Structures are given as structure tokens and as C-alpha cells.
Short mmCIF file of C-alpha atoms and ligand atoms in Angstrom, two decimals:
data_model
loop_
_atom_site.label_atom_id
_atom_site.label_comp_id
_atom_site.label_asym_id
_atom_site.label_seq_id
_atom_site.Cartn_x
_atom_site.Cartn_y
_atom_site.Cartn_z
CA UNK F 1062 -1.39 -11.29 4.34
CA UNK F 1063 -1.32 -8.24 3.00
CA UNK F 1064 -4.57 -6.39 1.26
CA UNK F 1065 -3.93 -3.18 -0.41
CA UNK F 1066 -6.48 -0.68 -0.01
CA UNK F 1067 -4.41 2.63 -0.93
CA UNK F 1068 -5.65 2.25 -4.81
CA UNK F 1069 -6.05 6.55 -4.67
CA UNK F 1070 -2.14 6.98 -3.41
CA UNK F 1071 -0.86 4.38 -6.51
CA UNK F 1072 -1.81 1.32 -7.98
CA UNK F 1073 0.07 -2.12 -8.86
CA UNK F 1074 1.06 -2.45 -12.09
CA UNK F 1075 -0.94 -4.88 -14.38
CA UNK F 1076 0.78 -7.74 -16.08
CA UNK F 1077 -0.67 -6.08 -19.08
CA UNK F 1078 0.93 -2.94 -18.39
CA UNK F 1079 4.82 -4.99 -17.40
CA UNK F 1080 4.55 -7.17 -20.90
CA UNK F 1081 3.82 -3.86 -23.33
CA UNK F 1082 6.75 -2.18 -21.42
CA UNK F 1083 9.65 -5.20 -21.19
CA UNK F 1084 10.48 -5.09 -25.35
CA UNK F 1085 10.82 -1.42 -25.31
CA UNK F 1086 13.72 -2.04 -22.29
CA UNK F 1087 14.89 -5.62 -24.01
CA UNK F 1088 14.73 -4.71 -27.81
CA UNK F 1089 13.31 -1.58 -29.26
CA UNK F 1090 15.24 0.53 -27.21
CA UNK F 1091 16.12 3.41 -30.58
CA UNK F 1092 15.57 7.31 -29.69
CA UNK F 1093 12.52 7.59 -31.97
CA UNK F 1094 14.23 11.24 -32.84
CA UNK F 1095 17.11 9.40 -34.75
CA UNK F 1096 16.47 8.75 -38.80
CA UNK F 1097 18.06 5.34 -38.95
CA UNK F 1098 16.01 2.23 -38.90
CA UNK F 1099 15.97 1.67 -34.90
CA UNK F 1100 14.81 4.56 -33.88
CA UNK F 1101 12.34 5.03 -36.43
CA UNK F 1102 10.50 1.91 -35.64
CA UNK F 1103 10.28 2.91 -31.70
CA UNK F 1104 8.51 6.21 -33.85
CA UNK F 1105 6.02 4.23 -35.11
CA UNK F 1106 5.09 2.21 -32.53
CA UNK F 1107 5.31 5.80 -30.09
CA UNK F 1108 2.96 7.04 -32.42
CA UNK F 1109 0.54 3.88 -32.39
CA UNK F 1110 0.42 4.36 -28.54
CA UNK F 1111 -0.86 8.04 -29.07
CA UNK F 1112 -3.46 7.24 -30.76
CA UNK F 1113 -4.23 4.79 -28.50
CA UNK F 1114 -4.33 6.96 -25.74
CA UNK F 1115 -6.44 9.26 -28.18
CA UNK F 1116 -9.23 6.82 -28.90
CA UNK F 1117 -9.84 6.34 -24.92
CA UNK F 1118 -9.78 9.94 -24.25
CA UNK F 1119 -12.37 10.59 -27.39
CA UNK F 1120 -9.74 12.66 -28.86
CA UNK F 1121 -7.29 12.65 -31.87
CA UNK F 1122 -3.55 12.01 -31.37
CA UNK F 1123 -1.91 15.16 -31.86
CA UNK F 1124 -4.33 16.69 -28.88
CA UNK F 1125 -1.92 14.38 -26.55
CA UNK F 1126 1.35 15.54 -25.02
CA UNK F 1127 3.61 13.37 -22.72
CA UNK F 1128 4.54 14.89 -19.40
CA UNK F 1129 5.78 13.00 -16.62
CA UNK F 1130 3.10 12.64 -14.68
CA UNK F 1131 -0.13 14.32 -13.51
CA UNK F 1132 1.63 16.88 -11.26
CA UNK F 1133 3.81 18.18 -15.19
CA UNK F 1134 0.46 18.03 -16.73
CA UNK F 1135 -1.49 20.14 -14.18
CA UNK F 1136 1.29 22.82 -13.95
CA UNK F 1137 1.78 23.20 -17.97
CA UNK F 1138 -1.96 23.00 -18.53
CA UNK F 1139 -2.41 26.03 -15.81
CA UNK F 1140 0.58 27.87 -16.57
CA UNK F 1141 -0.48 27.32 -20.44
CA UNK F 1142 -4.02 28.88 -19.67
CA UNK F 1143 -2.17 32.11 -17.39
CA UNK F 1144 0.32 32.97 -19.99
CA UNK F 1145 -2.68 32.94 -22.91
CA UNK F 1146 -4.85 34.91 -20.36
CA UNK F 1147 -2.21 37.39 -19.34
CA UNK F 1148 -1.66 38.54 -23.23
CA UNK F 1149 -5.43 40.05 -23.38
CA UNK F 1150 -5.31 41.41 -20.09
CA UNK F 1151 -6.75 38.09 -18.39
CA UNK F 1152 -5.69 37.23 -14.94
CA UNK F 1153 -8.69 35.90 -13.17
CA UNK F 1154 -8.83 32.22 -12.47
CA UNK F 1155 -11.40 29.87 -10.96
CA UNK F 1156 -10.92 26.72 -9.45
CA UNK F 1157 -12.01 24.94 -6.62
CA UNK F 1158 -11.22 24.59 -2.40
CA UNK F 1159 -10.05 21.00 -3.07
CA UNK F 1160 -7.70 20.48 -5.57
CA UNK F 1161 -5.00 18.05 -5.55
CA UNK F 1162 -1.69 19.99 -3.93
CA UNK F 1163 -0.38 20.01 -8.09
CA UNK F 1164 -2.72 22.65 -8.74
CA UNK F 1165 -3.67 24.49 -5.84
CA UNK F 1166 0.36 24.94 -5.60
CA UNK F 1167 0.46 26.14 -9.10
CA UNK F 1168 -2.46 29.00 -8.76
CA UNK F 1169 -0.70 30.10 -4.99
CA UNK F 1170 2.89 30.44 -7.28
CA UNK F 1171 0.46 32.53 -9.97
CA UNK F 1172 -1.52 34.78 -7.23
CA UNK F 1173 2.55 36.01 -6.59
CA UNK F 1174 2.45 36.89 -9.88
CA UNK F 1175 -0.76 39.32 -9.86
CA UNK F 1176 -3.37 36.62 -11.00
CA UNK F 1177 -6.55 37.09 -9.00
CA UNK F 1178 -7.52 33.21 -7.80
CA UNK F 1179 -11.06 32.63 -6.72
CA UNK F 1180 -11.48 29.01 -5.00
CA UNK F 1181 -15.29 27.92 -4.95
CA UNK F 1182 -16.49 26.09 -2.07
CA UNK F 1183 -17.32 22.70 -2.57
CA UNK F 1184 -20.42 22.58 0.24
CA UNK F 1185 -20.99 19.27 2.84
CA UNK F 1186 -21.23 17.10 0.21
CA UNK F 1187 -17.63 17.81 -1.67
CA UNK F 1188 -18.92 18.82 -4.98
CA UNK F 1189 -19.57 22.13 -7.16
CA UNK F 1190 -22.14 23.13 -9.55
CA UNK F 1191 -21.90 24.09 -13.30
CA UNK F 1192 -24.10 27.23 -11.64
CA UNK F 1193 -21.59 28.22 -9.30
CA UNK F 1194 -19.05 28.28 -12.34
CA UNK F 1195 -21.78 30.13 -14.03
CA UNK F 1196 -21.58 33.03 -11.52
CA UNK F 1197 -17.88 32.93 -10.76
CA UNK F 1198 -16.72 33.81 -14.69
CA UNK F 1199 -16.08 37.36 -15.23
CA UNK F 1200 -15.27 39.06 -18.08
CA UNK F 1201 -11.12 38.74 -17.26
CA UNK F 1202 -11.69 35.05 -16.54
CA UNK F 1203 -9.16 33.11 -18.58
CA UNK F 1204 -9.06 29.89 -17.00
CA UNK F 1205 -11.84 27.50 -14.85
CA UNK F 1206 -9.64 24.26 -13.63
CA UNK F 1207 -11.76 21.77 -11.31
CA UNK F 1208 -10.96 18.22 -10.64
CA UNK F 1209 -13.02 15.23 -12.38
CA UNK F 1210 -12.79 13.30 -9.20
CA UNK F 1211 -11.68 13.96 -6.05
CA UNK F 1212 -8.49 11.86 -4.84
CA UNK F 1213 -9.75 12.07 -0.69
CA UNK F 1214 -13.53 11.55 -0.64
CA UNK F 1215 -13.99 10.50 -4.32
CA UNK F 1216 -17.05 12.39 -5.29
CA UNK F 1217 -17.32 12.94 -8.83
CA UNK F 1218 -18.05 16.93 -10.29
CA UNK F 1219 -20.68 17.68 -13.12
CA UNK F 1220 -17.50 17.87 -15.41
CA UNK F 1221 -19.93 18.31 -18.94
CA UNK F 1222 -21.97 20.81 -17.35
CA UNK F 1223 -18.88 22.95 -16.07
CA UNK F 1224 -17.58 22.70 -19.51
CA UNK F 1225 -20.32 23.34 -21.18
CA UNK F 1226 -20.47 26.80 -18.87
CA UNK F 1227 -17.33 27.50 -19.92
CA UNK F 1228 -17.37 27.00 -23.39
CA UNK F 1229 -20.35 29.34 -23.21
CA UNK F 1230 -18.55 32.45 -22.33
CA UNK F 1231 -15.40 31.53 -24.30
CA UNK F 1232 -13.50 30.36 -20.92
CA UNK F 1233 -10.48 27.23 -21.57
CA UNK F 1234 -11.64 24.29 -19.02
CA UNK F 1235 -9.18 22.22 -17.38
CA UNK F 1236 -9.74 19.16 -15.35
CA UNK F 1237 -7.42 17.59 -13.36
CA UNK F 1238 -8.84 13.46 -14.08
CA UNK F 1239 -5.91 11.41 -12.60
CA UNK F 1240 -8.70 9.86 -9.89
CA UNK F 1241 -10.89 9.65 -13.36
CA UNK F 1242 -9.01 8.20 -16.04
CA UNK F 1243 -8.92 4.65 -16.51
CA UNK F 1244 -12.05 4.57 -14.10
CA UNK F 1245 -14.89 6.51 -15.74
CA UNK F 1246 -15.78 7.38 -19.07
CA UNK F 1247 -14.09 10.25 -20.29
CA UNK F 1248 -14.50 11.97 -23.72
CA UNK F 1249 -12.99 15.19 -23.69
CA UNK F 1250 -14.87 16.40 -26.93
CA UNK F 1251 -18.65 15.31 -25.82
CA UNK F 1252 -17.55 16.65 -22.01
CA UNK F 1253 -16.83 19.87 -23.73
CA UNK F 1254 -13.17 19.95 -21.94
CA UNK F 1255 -10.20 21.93 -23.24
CA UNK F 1256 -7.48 19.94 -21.17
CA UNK F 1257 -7.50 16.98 -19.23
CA UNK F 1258 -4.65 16.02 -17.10
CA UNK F 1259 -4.31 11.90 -16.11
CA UNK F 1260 -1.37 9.98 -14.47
CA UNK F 1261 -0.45 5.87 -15.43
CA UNK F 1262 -0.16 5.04 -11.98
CA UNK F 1263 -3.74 5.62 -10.93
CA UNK F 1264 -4.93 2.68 -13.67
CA UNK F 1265 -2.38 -0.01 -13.13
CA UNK F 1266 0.63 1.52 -15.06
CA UNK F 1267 3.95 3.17 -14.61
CA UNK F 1268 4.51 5.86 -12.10
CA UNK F 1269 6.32 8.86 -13.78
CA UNK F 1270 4.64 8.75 -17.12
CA UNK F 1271 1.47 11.12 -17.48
CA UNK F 1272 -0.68 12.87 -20.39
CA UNK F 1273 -2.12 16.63 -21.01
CA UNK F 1274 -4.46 16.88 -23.58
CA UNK F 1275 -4.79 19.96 -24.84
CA UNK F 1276 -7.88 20.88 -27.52
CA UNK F 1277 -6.41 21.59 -31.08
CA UNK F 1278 -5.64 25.49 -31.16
CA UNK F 1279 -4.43 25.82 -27.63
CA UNK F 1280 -0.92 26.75 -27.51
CA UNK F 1281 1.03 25.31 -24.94
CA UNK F 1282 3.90 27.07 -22.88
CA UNK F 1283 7.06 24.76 -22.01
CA UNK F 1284 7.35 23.94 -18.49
CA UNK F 1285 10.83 21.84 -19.93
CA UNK F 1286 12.74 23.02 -22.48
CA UNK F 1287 14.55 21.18 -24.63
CA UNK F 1288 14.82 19.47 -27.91
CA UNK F 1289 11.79 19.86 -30.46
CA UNK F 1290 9.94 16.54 -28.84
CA UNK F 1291 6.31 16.72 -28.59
CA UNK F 1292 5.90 19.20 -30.91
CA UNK F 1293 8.28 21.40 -29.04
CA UNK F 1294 5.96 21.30 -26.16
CA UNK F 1295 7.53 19.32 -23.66
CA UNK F 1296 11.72 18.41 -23.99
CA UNK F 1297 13.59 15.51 -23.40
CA UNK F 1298 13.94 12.00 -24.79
CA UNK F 1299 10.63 10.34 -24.73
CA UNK F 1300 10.15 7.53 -21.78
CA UNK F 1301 8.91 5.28 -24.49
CA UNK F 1302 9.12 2.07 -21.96
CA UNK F 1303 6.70 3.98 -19.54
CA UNK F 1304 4.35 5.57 -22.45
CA UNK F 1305 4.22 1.79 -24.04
CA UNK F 1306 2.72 0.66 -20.43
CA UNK F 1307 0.45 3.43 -20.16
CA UNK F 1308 -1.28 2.99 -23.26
CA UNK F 1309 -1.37 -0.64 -22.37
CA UNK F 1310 -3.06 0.21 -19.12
CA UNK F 1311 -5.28 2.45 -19.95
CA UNK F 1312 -6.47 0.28 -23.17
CA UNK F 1313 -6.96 -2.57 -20.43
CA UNK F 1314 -8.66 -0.24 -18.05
CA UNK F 1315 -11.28 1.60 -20.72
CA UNK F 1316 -12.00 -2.29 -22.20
CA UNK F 1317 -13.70 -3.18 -18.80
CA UNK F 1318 -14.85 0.11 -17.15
CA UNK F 1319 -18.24 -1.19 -16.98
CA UNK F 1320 -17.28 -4.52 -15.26
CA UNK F 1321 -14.44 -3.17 -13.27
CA UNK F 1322 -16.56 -0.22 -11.76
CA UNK F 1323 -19.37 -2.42 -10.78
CA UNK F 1324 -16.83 -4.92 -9.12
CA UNK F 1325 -15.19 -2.57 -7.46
CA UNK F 1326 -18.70 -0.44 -6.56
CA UNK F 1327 -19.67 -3.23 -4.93
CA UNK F 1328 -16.91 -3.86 -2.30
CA UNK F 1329 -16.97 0.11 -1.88
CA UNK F 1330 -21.11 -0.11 -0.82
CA UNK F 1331 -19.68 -3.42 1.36
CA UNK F 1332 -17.49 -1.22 3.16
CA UNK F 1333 -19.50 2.00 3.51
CA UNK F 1334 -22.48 -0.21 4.85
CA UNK F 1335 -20.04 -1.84 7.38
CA UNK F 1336 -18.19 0.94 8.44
CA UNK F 1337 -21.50 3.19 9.54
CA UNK F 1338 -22.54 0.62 12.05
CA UNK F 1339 -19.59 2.46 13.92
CA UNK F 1340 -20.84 5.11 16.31
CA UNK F 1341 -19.97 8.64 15.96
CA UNK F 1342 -18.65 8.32 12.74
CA UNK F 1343 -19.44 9.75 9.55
CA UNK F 1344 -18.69 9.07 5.50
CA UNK F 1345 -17.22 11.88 3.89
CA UNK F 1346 -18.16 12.61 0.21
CA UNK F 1347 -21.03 12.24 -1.85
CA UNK F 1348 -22.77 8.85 -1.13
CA UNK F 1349 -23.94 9.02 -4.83
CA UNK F 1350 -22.02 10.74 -7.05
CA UNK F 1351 -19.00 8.77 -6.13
CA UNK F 1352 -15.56 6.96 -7.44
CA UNK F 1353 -16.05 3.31 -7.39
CA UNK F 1354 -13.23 2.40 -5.49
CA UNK F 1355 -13.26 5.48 -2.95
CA UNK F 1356 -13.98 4.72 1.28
CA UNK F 1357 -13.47 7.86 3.60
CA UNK F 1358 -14.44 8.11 7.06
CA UNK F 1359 -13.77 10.24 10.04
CA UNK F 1360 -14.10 8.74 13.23
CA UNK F 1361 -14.77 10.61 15.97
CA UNK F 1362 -12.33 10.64 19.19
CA UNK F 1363 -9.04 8.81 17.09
CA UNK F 1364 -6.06 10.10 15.49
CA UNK F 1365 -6.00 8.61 11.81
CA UNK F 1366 -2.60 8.39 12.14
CA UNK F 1367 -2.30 5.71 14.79
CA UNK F 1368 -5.33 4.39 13.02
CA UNK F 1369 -3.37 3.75 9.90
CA UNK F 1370 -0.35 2.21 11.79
CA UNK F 1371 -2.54 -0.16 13.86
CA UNK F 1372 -3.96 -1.27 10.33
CA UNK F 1373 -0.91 -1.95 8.94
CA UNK F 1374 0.06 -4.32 11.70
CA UNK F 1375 -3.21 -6.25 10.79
CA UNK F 1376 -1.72 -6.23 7.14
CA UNK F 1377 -4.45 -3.44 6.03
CA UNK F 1378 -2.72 -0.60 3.68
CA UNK F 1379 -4.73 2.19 3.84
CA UNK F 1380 -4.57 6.17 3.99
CA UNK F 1381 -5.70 9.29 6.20
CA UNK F 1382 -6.04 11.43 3.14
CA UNK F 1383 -4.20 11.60 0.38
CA UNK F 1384 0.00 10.46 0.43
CA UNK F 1385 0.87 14.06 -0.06
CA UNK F 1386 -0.16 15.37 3.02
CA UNK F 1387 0.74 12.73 5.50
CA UNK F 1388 3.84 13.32 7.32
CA UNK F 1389 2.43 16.47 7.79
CA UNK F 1390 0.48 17.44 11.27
CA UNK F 1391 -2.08 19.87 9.21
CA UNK F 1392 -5.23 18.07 8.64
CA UNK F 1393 -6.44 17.40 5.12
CA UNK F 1394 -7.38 20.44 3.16
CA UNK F 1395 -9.95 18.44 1.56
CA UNK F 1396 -11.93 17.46 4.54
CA UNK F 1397 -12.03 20.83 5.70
CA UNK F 1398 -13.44 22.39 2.81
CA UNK F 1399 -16.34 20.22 3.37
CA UNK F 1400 -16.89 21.57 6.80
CA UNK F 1401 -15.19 18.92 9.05
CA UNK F 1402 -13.74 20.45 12.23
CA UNK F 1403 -10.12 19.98 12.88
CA UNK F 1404 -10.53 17.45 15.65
CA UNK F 1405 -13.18 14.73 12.80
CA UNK F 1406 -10.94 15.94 9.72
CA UNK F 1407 -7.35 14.19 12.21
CA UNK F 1408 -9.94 11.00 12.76
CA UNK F 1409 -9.93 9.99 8.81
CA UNK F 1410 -9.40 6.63 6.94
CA UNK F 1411 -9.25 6.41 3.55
CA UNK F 1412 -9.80 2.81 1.85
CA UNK F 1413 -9.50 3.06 -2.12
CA UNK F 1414 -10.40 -0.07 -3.66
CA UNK F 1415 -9.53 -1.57 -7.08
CA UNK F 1416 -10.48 -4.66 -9.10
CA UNK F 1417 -7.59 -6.43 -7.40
CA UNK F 1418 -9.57 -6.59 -3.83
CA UNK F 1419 -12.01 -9.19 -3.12
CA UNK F 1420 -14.66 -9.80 -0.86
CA UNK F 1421 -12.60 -11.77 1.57
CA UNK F 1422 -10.68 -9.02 1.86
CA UNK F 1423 -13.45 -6.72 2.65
CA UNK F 1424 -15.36 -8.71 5.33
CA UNK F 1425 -11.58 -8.80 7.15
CA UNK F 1426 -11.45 -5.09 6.96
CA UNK F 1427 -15.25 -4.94 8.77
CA UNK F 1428 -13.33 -7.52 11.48
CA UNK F 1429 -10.24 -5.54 11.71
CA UNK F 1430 -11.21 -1.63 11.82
CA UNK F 1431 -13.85 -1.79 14.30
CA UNK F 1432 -11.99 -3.28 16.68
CA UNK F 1433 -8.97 -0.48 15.84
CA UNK F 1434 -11.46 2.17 16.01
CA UNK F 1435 -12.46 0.66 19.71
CA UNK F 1436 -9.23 0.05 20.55
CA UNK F 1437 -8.00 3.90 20.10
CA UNK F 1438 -10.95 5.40 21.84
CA UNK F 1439 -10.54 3.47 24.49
CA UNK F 1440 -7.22 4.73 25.00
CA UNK F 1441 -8.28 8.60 24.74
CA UNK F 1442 -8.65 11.15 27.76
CA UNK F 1443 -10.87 12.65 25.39
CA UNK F 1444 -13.07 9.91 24.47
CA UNK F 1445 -13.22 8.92 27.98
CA UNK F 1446 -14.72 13.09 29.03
CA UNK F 1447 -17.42 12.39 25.28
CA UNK F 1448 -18.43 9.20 26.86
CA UNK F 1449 -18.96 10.30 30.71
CA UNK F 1450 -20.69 13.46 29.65
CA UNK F 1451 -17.73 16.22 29.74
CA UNK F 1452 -17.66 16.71 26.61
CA UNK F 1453 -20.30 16.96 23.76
CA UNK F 1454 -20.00 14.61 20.91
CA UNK F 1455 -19.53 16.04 17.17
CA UNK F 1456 -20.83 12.83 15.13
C1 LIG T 1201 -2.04 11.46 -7.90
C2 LIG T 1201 -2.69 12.73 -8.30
C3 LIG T 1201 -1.97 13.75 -8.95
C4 LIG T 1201 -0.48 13.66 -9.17
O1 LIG T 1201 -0.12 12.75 -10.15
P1 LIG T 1201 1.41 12.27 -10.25
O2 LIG T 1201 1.47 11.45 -11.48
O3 LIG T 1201 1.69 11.49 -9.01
O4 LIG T 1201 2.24 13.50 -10.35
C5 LIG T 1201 -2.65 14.88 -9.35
N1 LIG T 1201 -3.97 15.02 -9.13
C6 LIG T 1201 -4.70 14.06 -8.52
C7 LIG T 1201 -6.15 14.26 -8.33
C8 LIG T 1201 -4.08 12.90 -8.08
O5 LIG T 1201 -4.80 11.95 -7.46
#
């Protein structure tokens, strides 16, 4: 048995998702640049899937540019913003303590280049306030990029509110949504947001296909060059199988938010509720304000790692944090921007859940990760000096 619980690190493909893709390998396989017949028809159907994409996001289809993921779109939707900034005299940038590796690695690369990059903190609870924004912007702000969702502890930011901040001293918004799209309602023009990054493989599509919207007016700079494809934005032959499957899954996925996120809620509260009855442990992220699918704890007096390879024997596929950082001996950036000490943010499990779980899978997990949990401690020197009184307990 094998229950996949990593849902935050990549998703399985839907069937959905595999059928849209196969004629676009099989039959329609014309460069939709060419002018003869084949390649025109893979044009039209390209363009179909734009607006597709378009309708879901609550904008129109020429607002949508192809990248290759979520990492492309972050980086050309930052860079985009810098290089706008920098011609009036712009460099200041806001953005947040616990963004996704794509963009915090994008502002470091821009802080070389004289920007000035101001990283609120996100407080206990992993969030920020539209106020904080508020009081951040400066006159030589050009850019505010925050996350929708965060991809560790799942806690959802006031995204309207930030925009609407924004928008009221003339400041571009980016959010980074890949933990968003596909799971909560997004409308870029209501949410007041100038560019929205999202990734296929997060909802049940293709891995290396991705979308930046960018509001009408914003020009973007080139992160490939290349031929004159996506309005010159972005070169290189489009990966039409990969775009067909992420319209497909995103379609799929914005037809049943509701029923999916209440699903998928549930199992989450299931496992929360389960996982508290262990001592000296603690959930990270907002209990409310959360991403259906998202599960992160740190218990005290473990190493997540062996946690996560004890799991795995049990059949359990789960994370520490997010994929990026694991093989790495640093703990998670993102748990300590919420405060965790070094020694809780090592002890972390994440469990991200999708519609593809089920209960049975959930009341094995409650079997399984207590016992792990026990099983660890029991093994620790340092446990042992927390237990007998050497040591004082954090959680
Ligand atoms: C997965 C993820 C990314 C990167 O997307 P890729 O398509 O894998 O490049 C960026 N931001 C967040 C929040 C993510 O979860």
C-alpha cells in the first residue's frame, strides 16, 4: 500500500489531464507558428486553451503567458516588475520572510544589483496583513510580491486586501498562487492582482508547464529569448501537449473547488485533530485561514528526517517541508520565520492531502505516526534528559 500524502511537493496527474494531452502527442502534433493547415489547427485549439485558462483565472486570454513552470513565472514576473521600477528610479521591493525558494532567490540575485529588498515578517501564525503592506510602500516602491498560499504550513494571505493596498498607491502586485490555483478561488481582476504566477503540477497536471498572468499594460521583460511566441514574451516552441493538460486540469479542478475543498478539508481537520493528541507537539500555520489539503507539525525531540524515512517504510509519502529544501541540513526557512527554534523547526512533518486520499487512509496515518513519533523519541539521548528532568521541554 502506498498513500500519497506529498500533494504540496507534486500531484498525480488526472485521467482528465492524460486524455486532453495524448492527441496533441498522437495527432495534432503541427508547430502552431507554421501557416499550413497542421499547424494552424494546433493554433486554434492553443488558443481555445488560453482562454480557458483565462475564464478560471477571471481574466481575458491575452493577460496569459506560458512559462515553464511556476519557478519561469515567478522570476519573469519579478524581474518584469525591477526592470519597470528601475526606469523611474524605483528599486525598493517588498515581499515576504517565506516565499517559495523561486522568489526569494530572485530578489537575493536583484539586492546584487542595488535593489533595496524589505522581507515582512509573517508573525506565529504564518501570515501578513494588508496593514503591514500599507506601512512597508514607500514612495520608490515598485513592486509588493507575497504568496497566495504558503507551500509548508498552508495558511492562506489576505491576497484582495494586499492588492487592494497596492493598487492604492500605484504599486504592481504579484502573487506567487502555485499552492492556490486549482484549489481556491482566484480572480485576479476582483482580487485586484497585477500578476499571478501558478504551476500544472500542483492541480493534477503536467510538471513543466506553468502560467504568468500579467494585467493588460504591463510590459513584460524576456527571461528566454527567442522566436516572437507569446507575444514575444517568452521564446521557444510552445509545449502544446503540456498546455492542453493544464487547461484540462485546471478546468477539472475550478468545476469542483467547492466539493473538492470540503473533501479534502475534512481529512485535513481528521488529521490535525489526531495528530495533537501527541504530546509536545505543535501545528504550524494558521488553524483557520488554511489550504485544504495542508498538515504540518513539529514534534518535539525527533529528526523529521528519520521521521519521513520510517513513514515511508509504512508506505506513508510525506514531507519535512517543502522538496526544495530537503537534502539540505538547514532547517526550513519557513518554519523559522514563524518563530520555531532550530531544534522544533528539524522535528517537522508535512502531510498535504488531495481529493485522491480517503478516510481509510487517514485513520492509518493516526495508527502509523504516533507510533513513529514514539518510536524516535525513544531512541533520543535528548528525549531521554526532557523526560527525566535535564532538560526543559519547548512544546
Ligand atoms: C511548487 C512551487 C513553485 C515552483 O513551481 P514549479 O512549477 O515546480 O517551478 C513555486 N512556488 C510555490 C509556492 C510552489 O509551491
Amino acid at each position: 500500500m502506498t498513500i500519497y500524502a506529498d500533494n504540496a511537493g507534486t500531484t498525480k496527474m488526472s485521467r482528465t489531464a492524460i486524455d486532453a494531452m495524448l492527441p496533441f502527442m498522437e495527432e495534432y502534433y503541427g508547430n502552431p507558428s507554421s501557416l499550413h493547415s497542421v499547424g494552424q489547427l494546433v493554433a486554434e485549439k492553443l488558443q481555445k486553451a488560453r482562454e480557458e485558462i483565462a475564464a478560471c483565472l477571471g481574466c481575458s486570454a491575452q493577460e496569459i503567458t506560458f512559462t515553464s513552470g511556476g519557478s519561469e513565472a515567478d522570476n519573469q514576473a519579478i524581474i518584469s516588475a525591477a526592470k519597470l521600477g528601475e526606469k523611474k528610479g524605483k528599486k525598493h521591493i517588498i515581499s515576504t520572510a517565506f516565499e517559495h525558494h523561486a522568489v526569494l532567490h530572485t530578489l537575493e540575485k536583484l539586492k546584487k544589483q542595488g535593489f533595496d529588498i524589505e522581507l515582512l515578517p509573517v508573525g506565529p501564525k504564518g501570515t501578513i496583513t494588508a496593514e503591514q503592506v500599507k506601512d512597508a510602500i514607500r514612495e520608490d516602491t515598485c513592486l509588493v510580491t507575497t504568496m497566495y498560499a504558503n507551500n509548508e504550513i498552508g495558511s492562506i494571505l489576505p491576497i484582495a486586501e494586499i492588492g487592494r493596498v497596492c493598487h492604492e498607491k500605484g504599486v504592481l502586485f504579484h502573487t506567487d498562487a502555485v499552492q492556490a490555483a486549482g484549489h481556491l478561488k482566484i480572480n485576479c481582476k476582483e482580487q485586484n492582482i497585477d500578476m499571478l504566477s501558478l504551476s500544472a503540477h500542483k492541480f493534477h497536471g503536467p510538471k513543466g508547464i506553468g502560467v504568468l498572468y500579467a494585467k493588460k499594460g504591463i510590459v513584460l521583460s524576456n527571461i528566454i529569448e527567442g522566436g516572437a511566441q507569446e507575444r514575444g514574451k517568452r521564446g521557444g516552441t510552445e509545449n502544446i501537449p503540456a498546455i492542453m493538460g493544464m487547461a484540462a486540469a485546471l478546468k477539472e479542478a475550478c468545476d469542483h473547488i467547492d466539493e473538492n475543498a470540503c473533501f479534502v478539508s475534512v481529512l485535513r481537520d481528521m488529521l490535525i485533530e489526531g495528530l495533537k493528541k501527541i504530546p509536545h507537539s505543535a501545528l504550524n500555520g494558521d488553524p483557520v485561514n488554511r489550504l485544504p489539503g495542508n498538515v504540518n507539525f513539529c514534534f518535539e525531540g525527533i529528526e523529521g528526517e528519520s521521521l519521513l524515512l520510517l513513514l515511508d517504510e509504512k508506505g506513508i509519502c510525506a514531507s519535512s517541508g517543502s522538496a526544495c529544501t530537503s537534502g539540505s541540513l538547514d532547517p526550513s526557512h519557513v518554519l523559522l520565520s514563524i518563530g520555531r527554534p532550530h531544534e522544533i523547526a528539524h522535528g517537522s512533518l508535512r502531510l498535504s492531502l488531495c481529493e485522491y486520499n480517503t478516510e481509510e487512509e487517514v485513520e492509518y496515518m493516526l495508527r502509523e505516526i504516533p507510533k513513529a513519533v514514539e518510536y524516535l523519541r525513544n531512541m533520543s539521548p535528548l528525549w531521554k534528559d526532557k523526560v527525566e528532568g535535564r532538560k526543559e521541554f519547548i512544546l
